[in-house]
Amino acid sequence: MAEAVVSALMEVLFQKIASQIFEKNGLLGGSTKKEMLNLQGTLSTIQAVLQDAEDRQMKEKAVKNWLVKLKDIVYEADDLLDDYLTELLCHKLKLKEIGEKLELVANERAKFHFKDVVHQKGFSFVSIVGIGGIEKTTVAKLVYNDAVVENSFDTRIWVCVSEIFACPR
């Protein structure tokens, strides 16, 4: 009777692997996809002989032992897939939460009155304007010293202007 559970559990496991949950969420990429397809193929091979094994288990102790081992491994695989899906959902929730927080911070940029990057005569510059004490210099230093910025430009210049400034045209 317990081995009938193996058959049902293998069917559930087979469906999980074949499900679109993995396809939709990009879980089946690269080596993971190959491993899942191998697992699916192995499950299919075992499923083909499972009925015969269940019928013979009463007469042959070795077959019964094989079914017990199979049941343990199938439970382990089912737990692994459940953990995999749970982790995926957790990461998706965290990603959504971080995206929402980032959007809030991005929307706060309006209070700093940043100006968009201006391209003039082959030069690019960004103006950061606002009242004193709102950490304009700190933001500028973080951007200026960022490795991506350093690697993106051959020459970088730091200019601090405390008066109204207009570029000559």
PDB file of C-alpha atoms in Angstrom:
ATOM      1  CA  MET A   1       0.000   0.000   0.000  1.00  0.00           C
ATOM      2  CA  ALA A   2       2.791   2.406   0.900  1.00  0.00           C
ATOM      3  CA  GLU A   3       4.359   1.760  -2.488  1.00  0.00           C
ATOM      4  CA  ALA A   4       1.167   2.985  -4.161  1.00  0.00           C
ATOM      5  CA  VAL A   5       2.081   6.282  -2.540  1.00  0.00           C
ATOM      6  CA  VAL A   6       5.374   6.153  -4.435  1.00  0.00           C
ATOM      7  CA  SER A   7       3.491   5.934  -7.699  1.00  0.00           C
ATOM      8  CA  ALA A   8       1.253   8.883  -6.810  1.00  0.00           C
ATOM      9  CA  LEU A   9       4.170  10.913  -5.457  1.00  0.00           C
ATOM     10  CA  MET A  10       6.218  10.233  -8.564  1.00  0.00           C
ATOM     11  CA  GLU A  11       3.332  11.514 -10.653  1.00  0.00           C
ATOM     12  CA  VAL A  12       3.228  14.725  -8.600  1.00  0.00           C
ATOM     13  CA  LEU A  13       6.997  15.069  -8.849  1.00  0.00           C
ATOM     14  CA  PHE A  14       6.876  14.480 -12.600  1.00  0.00           C
ATOM     15  CA  GLN A  15       4.201  17.153 -12.960  1.00  0.00           C
ATOM     16  CA  LYS A  16       6.197  19.652 -10.877  1.00  0.00           C
ATOM     17  CA  ILE A  17       9.251  19.207 -13.033  1.00  0.00           C
ATOM     18  CA  ALA A  18       7.248  19.416 -16.229  1.00  0.00           C
ATOM     19  CA  SER A  19       5.164  22.303 -14.994  1.00  0.00           C
ATOM     20  CA  GLN A  20       5.279  25.719 -16.503  1.00  0.00           C
ATOM     21  CA  ILE A  21       6.198  27.147 -13.096  1.00  0.00           C
ATOM     22  CA  PHE A  22       9.819  26.393 -13.884  1.00  0.00           C
ATOM     23  CA  GLU A  23       9.540  27.605 -17.471  1.00  0.00           C
ATOM     24  CA  LYS A  24       7.674  30.824 -16.595  1.00  0.00           C
ATOM     25  CA  ASN A  25      10.082  31.810 -13.878  1.00  0.00           C
ATOM     26  CA  GLY A  26      13.238  31.134 -15.820  1.00  0.00           C
ATOM     27  CA  LEU A  27      14.290  28.319 -13.541  1.00  0.00           C
ATOM     28  CA  LEU A  28      15.084  26.012 -16.399  1.00  0.00           C
ATOM     29  CA  GLY A  29      18.113  27.714 -17.788  1.00  0.00           C
ATOM     30  CA  GLY A  30      21.524  26.282 -18.537  1.00  0.00           C
ATOM     31  CA  SER A  31      22.655  23.356 -16.422  1.00  0.00           C
ATOM     32  CA  THR A  32      19.499  23.479 -14.280  1.00  0.00           C
ATOM     33  CA  LYS A  33      17.368  22.760 -17.330  1.00  0.00           C
ATOM     34  CA  LYS A  34      19.603  19.858 -18.295  1.00  0.00           C
ATOM     35  CA  GLU A  35      19.427  18.386 -14.789  1.00  0.00           C
ATOM     36  CA  MET A  36      15.638  18.768 -14.666  1.00  0.00           C
ATOM     37  CA  LEU A  37      15.259  17.078 -18.050  1.00  0.00           C
ATOM     38  CA  ASN A  38      17.531  14.231 -16.901  1.00  0.00           C
ATOM     39  CA  LEU A  39      15.466  13.857 -13.730  1.00  0.00           C
ATOM     40  CA  GLN A  40      12.279  13.880 -15.767  1.00  0.00           C
ATOM     41  CA  GLY A  41      13.644  11.176 -18.074  1.00  0.00           C
ATOM     42  CA  THR A  42      14.726   9.001 -15.156  1.00  0.00           C
ATOM     43  CA  LEU A  43      11.326   9.391 -13.499  1.00  0.00           C
ATOM     44  CA  SER A  44       9.643   8.395 -16.746  1.00  0.00           C
ATOM     45  CA  THR A  45      11.822   5.281 -16.993  1.00  0.00           C
ATOM     46  CA  ILE A  46      11.034   4.281 -13.408  1.00  0.00           C
ATOM     47  CA  GLN A  47       7.336   4.972 -13.845  1.00  0.00           C
ATOM     48  CA  ALA A  48       7.252   2.520 -16.750  1.00  0.00           C
ATOM     49  CA  VAL A  49       8.248  -0.386 -14.467  1.00  0.00           C
ATOM     50  CA  LEU A  50       6.616   0.785 -11.248  1.00  0.00           C
ATOM     51  CA  GLN A  51       3.412  -1.237 -11.622  1.00  0.00           C
ATOM     52  CA  ASP A  52       5.371  -4.432 -12.196  1.00  0.00           C
ATOM     53  CA  ALA A  53       7.567  -3.679  -9.179  1.00  0.00           C
ATOM     54  CA  GLU A  54       4.519  -3.034  -6.987  1.00  0.00           C
ATOM     55  CA  ASP A  55       3.008  -6.369  -8.089  1.00  0.00           C
ATOM     56  CA  ARG A  56       6.255  -8.289  -7.412  1.00  0.00           C
ATOM     57  CA  GLN A  57       7.152  -6.697  -4.056  1.00  0.00           C
ATOM     58  CA  MET A  58       5.146  -9.222  -2.036  1.00  0.00           C
ATOM     59  CA  LYS A  59       7.094 -12.150  -3.489  1.00  0.00           C
ATOM     60  CA  GLU A  60      10.534 -10.599  -3.837  1.00  0.00           C
ATOM     61  CA  LYS A  61      12.166  -8.869  -0.888  1.00  0.00           C
ATOM     62  CA  ALA A  62      14.796  -7.186  -3.089  1.00  0.00           C
ATOM     63  CA  VAL A  63      12.040  -5.494  -5.104  1.00  0.00           C
ATOM     64  CA  LYS A  64      10.372  -4.322  -1.883  1.00  0.00           C
ATOM     65  CA  ASN A  65      13.704  -2.872  -0.682  1.00  0.00           C
ATOM     66  CA  TRP A  66      14.145  -1.143  -4.054  1.00  0.00           C
ATOM     67  CA  LEU A  67      10.694   0.428  -3.706  1.00  0.00           C
ATOM     68  CA  VAL A  68      11.512   1.657  -0.176  1.00  0.00           C
ATOM     69  CA  LYS A  69      14.732   3.283  -1.474  1.00  0.00           C
ATOM     70  CA  LEU A  70      12.804   4.767  -4.371  1.00  0.00           C
ATOM     71  CA  LYS A  71      10.157   6.168  -2.045  1.00  0.00           C
ATOM     72  CA  ASP A  72      12.798   7.857   0.131  1.00  0.00           C
ATOM     73  CA  ILE A  73      14.495   9.427  -2.879  1.00  0.00           C
ATOM     74  CA  VAL A  74      11.198  10.578  -4.368  1.00  0.00           C
ATOM     75  CA  TYR A  75      10.258  12.256  -1.070  1.00  0.00           C
ATOM     76  CA  GLU A  76      13.685  13.906  -1.004  1.00  0.00           C
ATOM     77  CA  ALA A  77      13.270  15.136  -4.588  1.00  0.00           C
ATOM     78  CA  ASP A  78       9.788  16.441  -3.814  1.00  0.00           C
ATOM     79  CA  ASP A  79      11.122  18.337  -0.792  1.00  0.00           C
ATOM     80  CA  LEU A  80      13.922  19.782  -2.898  1.00  0.00           C
ATOM     81  CA  LEU A  81      11.533  21.020  -5.570  1.00  0.00           C
ATOM     82  CA  ASP A  82       9.257  22.520  -2.923  1.00  0.00           C
ATOM     83  CA  ASP A  83      12.251  24.300  -1.376  1.00  0.00           C
ATOM     84  CA  TYR A  84      13.302  25.487  -4.821  1.00  0.00           C
ATOM     85  CA  LEU A  85       9.884  26.962  -5.528  1.00  0.00           C
ATOM     86  CA  THR A  86       9.671  28.514  -2.056  1.00  0.00           C
ATOM     87  CA  GLU A  87      13.059  30.178  -2.542  1.00  0.00           C
ATOM     88  CA  LEU A  88      11.917  31.462  -5.913  1.00  0.00           C
ATOM     89  CA  LEU A  89       8.830  33.027  -4.386  1.00  0.00           C
ATOM     90  CA  CYS A  90      10.877  34.581  -1.573  1.00  0.00           C
ATOM     91  CA  HIS A  91      13.324  36.066  -4.066  1.00  0.00           C
ATOM     92  CA  LYS A  92      10.508  37.380  -6.230  1.00  0.00           C
ATOM     93  CA  LEU A  93       8.902  39.033  -3.184  1.00  0.00           C
ATOM     94  CA  LYS A  94      12.230  40.552  -2.106  1.00  0.00           C
ATOM     95  CA  LEU A  95      12.888  41.752  -5.623  1.00  0.00           C
ATOM     96  CA  LYS A  96       9.451  43.361  -5.751  1.00  0.00           C
ATOM     97  CA  GLU A  97      10.005  44.979  -2.346  1.00  0.00           C
ATOM     98  CA  ILE A  98      13.402  46.348  -3.364  1.00  0.00           C
ATOM     99  CA  GLY A  99      11.942  47.622  -6.629  1.00  0.00           C
ATOM    100  CA  GLU A 100       9.216  49.467  -4.733  1.00  0.00           C
ATOM    101  CA  LYS A 101      11.743  50.986  -2.311  1.00  0.00           C
ATOM    102  CA  LEU A 102      14.006  52.007  -5.176  1.00  0.00           C
ATOM    103  CA  GLU A 103      11.086  53.628  -6.948  1.00  0.00           C
ATOM    104  CA  LEU A 104      10.253  55.636  -3.798  1.00  0.00           C
ATOM    105  CA  VAL A 105      13.836  56.833  -3.507  1.00  0.00           C
ATOM    106  CA  ALA A 106      13.962  57.630  -7.227  1.00  0.00           C
ATOM    107  CA  ASN A 107      10.790  59.693  -6.870  1.00  0.00           C
ATOM    108  CA  GLU A 108      12.410  61.696  -4.048  1.00  0.00           C
ATOM    109  CA  ARG A 109      14.901  63.097  -6.551  1.00  0.00           C
ATOM    110  CA  ALA A 110      12.475  65.916  -7.305  1.00  0.00           C
ATOM    111  CA  LYS A 111      13.120  67.539  -3.927  1.00  0.00           C
ATOM    112  CA  PHE A 112      16.821  67.909  -4.817  1.00  0.00           C
ATOM    113  CA  HIS A 113      16.054  69.707  -8.081  1.00  0.00           C
ATOM    114  CA  PHE A 114      18.592  67.661 -10.021  1.00  0.00           C
ATOM    115  CA  LYS A 115      19.037  68.600 -13.608  1.00  0.00           C
ATOM    116  CA  ASP A 116      19.364  66.053 -16.347  1.00  0.00           C
ATOM    117  CA  VAL A 117      22.734  65.401 -17.903  1.00  0.00           C
ATOM    118  CA  VAL A 118      23.523  68.082 -20.434  1.00  0.00           C
ATOM    119  CA  HIS A 119      25.745  67.419 -23.451  1.00  0.00           C
ATOM    120  CA  GLN A 120      27.462  70.536 -24.706  1.00  0.00           C
ATOM    121  CA  LYS A 121      30.453  70.798 -27.043  1.00  0.00           C
ATOM    122  CA  GLY A 122      31.506  67.200 -26.441  1.00  0.00           C
ATOM    123  CA  PHE A 123      31.279  67.474 -22.666  1.00  0.00           C
ATOM    124  CA  SER A 124      28.735  65.934 -20.348  1.00  0.00           C
ATOM    125  CA  PHE A 125      27.918  67.354 -16.974  1.00  0.00           C
ATOM    126  CA  VAL A 126      25.325  67.010 -14.285  1.00  0.00           C
ATOM    127  CA  SER A 127      24.190  69.892 -12.121  1.00  0.00           C
ATOM    128  CA  ILE A 128      23.054  69.227  -8.577  1.00  0.00           C
ATOM    129  CA  VAL A 129      21.260  72.188  -7.073  1.00  0.00           C
ATOM    130  CA  GLY A 130      19.362  72.697  -3.853  1.00  0.00           C
ATOM    131  CA  ILE A 131      19.422  74.434  -0.497  1.00  0.00           C
ATOM    132  CA  GLY A 132      22.374  73.943   1.815  1.00  0.00           C
ATOM    133  CA  GLY A 133      22.526  70.892   4.041  1.00  0.00           C
ATOM    134  CA  ILE A 134      20.705  68.381   1.853  1.00  0.00           C
ATOM    135  CA  GLU A 135      23.902  66.401   1.114  1.00  0.00           C
ATOM    136  CA  LYS A 136      24.418  67.499  -2.497  1.00  0.00           C
ATOM    137  CA  THR A 137      28.194  67.255  -2.131  1.00  0.00           C
ATOM    138  CA  THR A 138      27.954  63.784  -0.595  1.00  0.00           C
ATOM    139  CA  VAL A 139      25.850  62.539  -3.493  1.00  0.00           C
ATOM    140  CA  ALA A 140      28.203  64.139  -5.996  1.00  0.00           C
ATOM    141  CA  LYS A 141      31.276  62.575  -4.340  1.00  0.00           C
ATOM    142  CA  LEU A 142      29.640  59.133  -4.338  1.00  0.00           C
ATOM    143  CA  VAL A 143      28.886  59.407  -8.044  1.00  0.00           C
ATOM    144  CA  TYR A 144      32.269  60.928  -8.915  1.00  0.00           C
ATOM    145  CA  ASN A 145      34.218  58.219  -7.050  1.00  0.00           C
ATOM    146  CA  ASP A 146      32.062  55.302  -8.252  1.00  0.00           C
ATOM    147  CA  ALA A 147      34.104  52.661 -10.086  1.00  0.00           C
ATOM    148  CA  VAL A 148      31.672  52.570 -13.019  1.00  0.00           C
ATOM    149  CA  VAL A 149      31.977  56.325 -13.482  1.00  0.00           C
ATOM    150  CA  GLU A 150      35.771  56.184 -13.172  1.00  0.00           C
ATOM    151  CA  ASN A 151      35.966  53.443 -15.806  1.00  0.00           C
ATOM    152  CA  SER A 152      33.497  55.142 -18.142  1.00  0.00           C
ATOM    153  CA  PHE A 153      35.395  58.405 -18.660  1.00  0.00           C
ATOM    154  CA  ASP A 154      38.974  59.137 -19.677  1.00  0.00           C
ATOM    155  CA  THR A 155      38.896  62.493 -17.918  1.00  0.00           C
ATOM    156  CA  ARG A 156      36.781  63.539 -14.962  1.00  0.00           C
ATOM    157  CA  ILE A 157      36.604  67.004 -13.425  1.00  0.00           C
ATOM    158  CA  TRP A 158      35.090  68.111 -10.142  1.00  0.00           C
ATOM    159  CA  VAL A 159      33.774  71.677 -10.156  1.00  0.00           C
ATOM    160  CA  CYS A 160      32.032  73.292  -7.217  1.00  0.00           C
ATOM    161  CA  VAL A 161      30.188  76.509  -8.014  1.00  0.00           C
ATOM    162  CA  SER A 162      28.523  78.371  -5.174  1.00  0.00           C
ATOM    163  CA  GLU A 163      27.121  81.167  -7.354  1.00  0.00           C
ATOM    164  CA  ILE A 164      24.547  81.095 -10.136  1.00  0.00           C
ATOM    165  CA  PHE A 165      26.295  79.509 -13.091  1.00  0.00           C
ATOM    166  CA  ALA A 166      25.495  79.625 -16.784  1.00  0.00           C
ATOM    167  CA  CYS A 167      27.449  77.846 -19.479  1.00  0.00           C
ATOM    168  CA  PRO A 168      28.531  80.089 -22.327  1.00  0.00           C
ATOM    169  CA  ARG A 169      26.810  79.092 -25.517  1.00  0.00           C
TER     170      ARG A 169
END
